[in-house]
Every structure is written in C-alpha cells, then in structure tokens.
Amino acid sequence: MRVYFDYNATTPLAPEATEAVVRATQDVFGNASSVHHFGQQAKAALDGARSAVAALIHGDPSEIVFTAGGTESDNFAIRGAAEALEPSGRKHLVASAIEHEAVLNTLRALARRGWRTTLVPVDASGIVAADRLNEIITDDTALVSVMHANNEIGTVQPIAELAAIAHAHGALMHTDAVQSAGKIPVDVRSLGVDLLSLSAHKFNGPKGAGALWLKRGVRMLPILTGGKHERNRRAGTENVPAIAGLGVAAQLAAEKLEREGARVATLRDRLEEGILRAVSGTVVNGARTPRVPNTTNISFDRVEAESLLIALDLEGVAVSTGSACSSGTLEPSHVLKAMGLAAHRTQNSLRFSLGLYSTEEEVDFVIGVLPRLVEKLRSLTRKPEPRPA
Ligand SMILES: Cc1ncc(COP(=O)(O)O)c(C=O)c1O
C-alpha cells in the first residue's frame, strides 16, 4: 500500500485539471496578447480561469494577476508594495514569525537594502496575537504580511482583526493564503486584506501557476518588467495551459469546499486520535482550532523525526517533517521554535497532511504501522539498563 499524506507539500493533479492542461497545450497555443483568432482563444482561456480563481476567493476577476505560484505571489505582494510605498517614507515591514520562507526570505532581502523589518511573535498554540501587532506597528509601516493558514501546523490566523490594525496605521495588509485557498472558505472582503497569494498545486492544480489578488485601487510596482501583460502588473507571456489547469482546479475546489472539508476533517481527526491512542509519548502541536481540516502536526517523544519519516517511507507512507523546503536537513522547525516548544519537540515532529484522495483505509493503515516503527526506533536509542553489581 502507498499512502500519500503530504498534501501540504503538493497535491496530485485532479483529472479534470490534467485534461484542461493537456487540451490547452494541444489546442490553445496562441499568445494571449495577439489580436487574431489564436490570440483571442488564449485570452478566452485566461479569462475563464480568472473568473474561476476570483470566484474561489470572492474577488473580482479584474483583481487577479496570474503568477508562477505562491513564491512569486508573495514576492510580488511584498516587493511590489514596498517599492510603491518607498517614496512616502514608509520603510518598515512586518510579518509573522511563522511565515513561509517565500515571505521571510523576501523580508530578509529587503532588510539588506535598508528596510526595517519586524517579526510578530505567535503564542504557544501558533496564533498571532493582535495586541503584539499593535505594539510593533508604527505609522512608518508599509505592509503587514500574515499567512492565513500555516503550512506546518495548519493554524488559521485572525486575519480580519490584524488587517484592521494594519489599516488603522495606514499600512497595507497581505495574506499568504497558499495553504487555505481551496481548503476552507476564503473571502477577500471579509478578511479585509489588500493582497492575497494562492498557488494551484496546493489544491490539485498544476505546479508553477498561482495568483495574487490585488484589491482594486492598491498601488503596486511590478517586480517583473517588460510587456503590458496582466494589465501592466506582471510582464511575460502567460503560461496558458498551467493557468487553464489552475482555473479548473479552483472551480473544482469551490464546488467541493464544504463537503471535502468535512470529509477530510473527519479523516484527520481519526488519524490524530488513532495515533495519540496507539503511540505513547505523542502530542499535537498547535491549536486544534482554528485549523485547516487536513493538517496535523505531532511530536513523538524520544524519536528523531527524520528517522521516523524514513521508516514510514519504507512502509509506503509519505509524510513530512515541518515544511517541505527544510526537509532533508535537521534544522528544527522555525514554526515550532517560534511557538516556544522545547528543543526536543521541535525536532521530533511529523506533519501529516491529507487531501482529495485520502481514504479511511489509508488512515487506519498508518495508525496500524506507527506503533511498531516508533517502538523500534525508541529501542535503538534506549540506554541499556545498568548491570546489577
Ligand atoms: C504557506 C506557503 N506559502 C508559499 C508557498 C510557496 O508556494 P509555491 O510552491 O507555489 O511557490 C508554500 C509552499 O509550500 C506555502 O506552503
């Protein structure tokens, strides 16, 4: 049996999205900027996808800018807003301490160019406290960036409350919704944000396609300069097949949102409760609620996460230690560290993330194999009993 419980790293393409990618690759080769029939065909494919993505997040199609994924959307949001606001003298950027590297490393890069940057801490359950943002923000702050859902522990942040604080100080509010779009309802108006990032491959669309929702009227400078694509907001000939796949994936996600969310939450809870019951010395990291329905992050006492990950892989089970980008290294998770967890708990945690094709049989299989693997790893590291004198 092969079990894929790493949906937060990436998801398999939905057959309908594959079909859209293949059809557009074969039949829609025109350049969407061309005025002739072939160009208009490509533009129609983009327009369809733009409407589907806008519908998923309750935005207007004119506010959607297609990008090459979540990383580019985050870069565009932060760099584009920072550059646009620089002449106004606002040279301070704020993000939460548990952001994805796409945000954290962009802030670090801007800090090297003279921007003042501050990370808002989170509490022990991985939630950003509004009063901490209130202490940090100033009238020089250009942008506040706080992710909607965390990729490692799944906690959902109080974005509307944080956005109100940002706006009270004249700052823009960005949210990285890469791990929430397609999993829970996302409504840009009720979140009260100015900028929102999403990525197709996290909700059964193709890799290398994403979008930045840019509230009408917000002034941004493009980070890719060139032609007049995407209404002068993102230069470069659009990747029509990938964007067509993104559109179909967005439509599917919107249609299934409620039903799938409830189904996956039931599976995740079954997995979580099953593991906690079957394996001693286990604890869930992060608030149990509010949380996206597909994610659980569990620490296993006296087990090195990498070893357990490999042992599970040998049994056919794919999971992850913290964020995918840092797997392969023994770096403790920056998210668990920011929550103030003890060092051993930041290094012995596994992330199980479920999705569209996850089943009860898979959940029960994982609960079945884990106790033996954990016991074996623990016995290898157990200190021998002292010999009787
Ligand atoms: C929260 C978050 N933001 C951004 C990204 C980057 O998205 P992409 O892989 O589309 O560049 C990821 C990917 O893991 C993510 O989880």
Short mmCIF file of N, CA and C and ligand atoms in Angstrom, two decimals, residues 8 69-71 74 100 102 147 149 151 176 178-179 199 201-202, ligand 1:
data_model
loop_
_atom_site.label_atom_id
_atom_site.label_comp_id
_atom_site.label_asym_id
_atom_site.label_seq_id
_atom_site.Cartn_x
_atom_site.Cartn_y
_atom_site.Cartn_z
N ASN A 8 0.27 19.09 1.93
CA ASN A 8 0.68 20.49 2.09
C ASN A 8 1.95 20.79 1.31
N GLY A 69 3.19 31.00 -9.23
CA GLY A 69 2.98 30.23 -7.99
C GLY A 69 3.04 31.09 -6.74
N GLY A 70 2.98 30.40 -5.60
CA GLY A 70 2.90 31.08 -4.32
C GLY A 70 4.13 31.94 -4.03
N THR A 71 5.30 31.43 -4.38
CA THR A 71 6.53 32.17 -4.08
C THR A 71 6.55 33.50 -4.82
N ASP A 74 3.95 35.93 -3.29
CA ASP A 74 4.43 36.54 -2.05
C ASP A 74 5.48 37.62 -2.34
N HIS A 100 6.02 31.36 5.71
CA HIS A 100 6.81 30.51 4.80
C HIS A 100 8.07 31.28 4.38
N ALA A 102 9.07 31.99 1.60
CA ALA A 102 8.80 32.92 0.49
C ALA A 102 8.58 34.33 1.03
N MET A 147 0.25 35.02 7.26
CA MET A 147 -0.35 33.94 6.47
C MET A 147 -1.74 33.57 7.00
N ALA A 149 -3.30 30.42 6.66
CA ALA A 149 -3.13 29.14 7.36
C ALA A 149 -1.66 28.74 7.29
N ASN A 151 1.53 26.33 7.00
CA ASN A 151 1.79 25.09 6.25
C ASN A 151 2.25 23.93 7.13
N ASP A 176 -0.81 35.38 2.92
CA ASP A 176 -0.41 34.24 2.11
C ASP A 176 -1.46 33.15 2.37
N VAL A 178 -1.84 30.46 0.57
CA VAL A 178 -1.45 29.27 -0.20
C VAL A 178 -1.97 27.99 0.45
N GLN A 179 -2.02 27.94 1.78
CA GLN A 179 -2.47 26.71 2.46
C GLN A 179 -3.93 26.76 2.87
N SER A 199 -1.78 29.40 -4.71
CA SER A 199 -0.95 28.57 -5.58
C SER A 199 -1.73 27.32 -6.02
N HIS A 201 -0.91 24.31 -7.15
CA HIS A 201 -0.54 22.93 -6.85
C HIS A 201 -0.88 22.50 -5.43
N LYS A 202 -1.39 23.44 -4.64
CA LYS A 202 -1.83 23.06 -3.29
C LYS A 202 -3.30 22.63 -3.30
C1 LIG B 1 2.37 28.95 3.06
C2 LIG B 1 3.10 28.82 1.76
N1 LIG B 1 3.44 29.91 1.06
C3 LIG B 1 4.09 29.85 -0.09
C4 LIG B 1 4.46 28.64 -0.64
C5 LIG B 1 5.19 28.61 -1.94
O1 LIG B 1 4.30 28.26 -2.99
P1 LIG B 1 4.85 27.69 -4.37
O2 LIG B 1 5.33 26.31 -4.11
O3 LIG B 1 3.65 27.71 -5.28
O4 LIG B 1 5.92 28.61 -4.83
C6 LIG B 1 4.15 27.47 0.05
C7 LIG B 1 4.60 26.15 -0.46
O5 LIG B 1 4.86 25.21 0.29
C8 LIG B 1 3.44 27.55 1.28
O6 LIG B 1 3.12 26.46 1.98
#
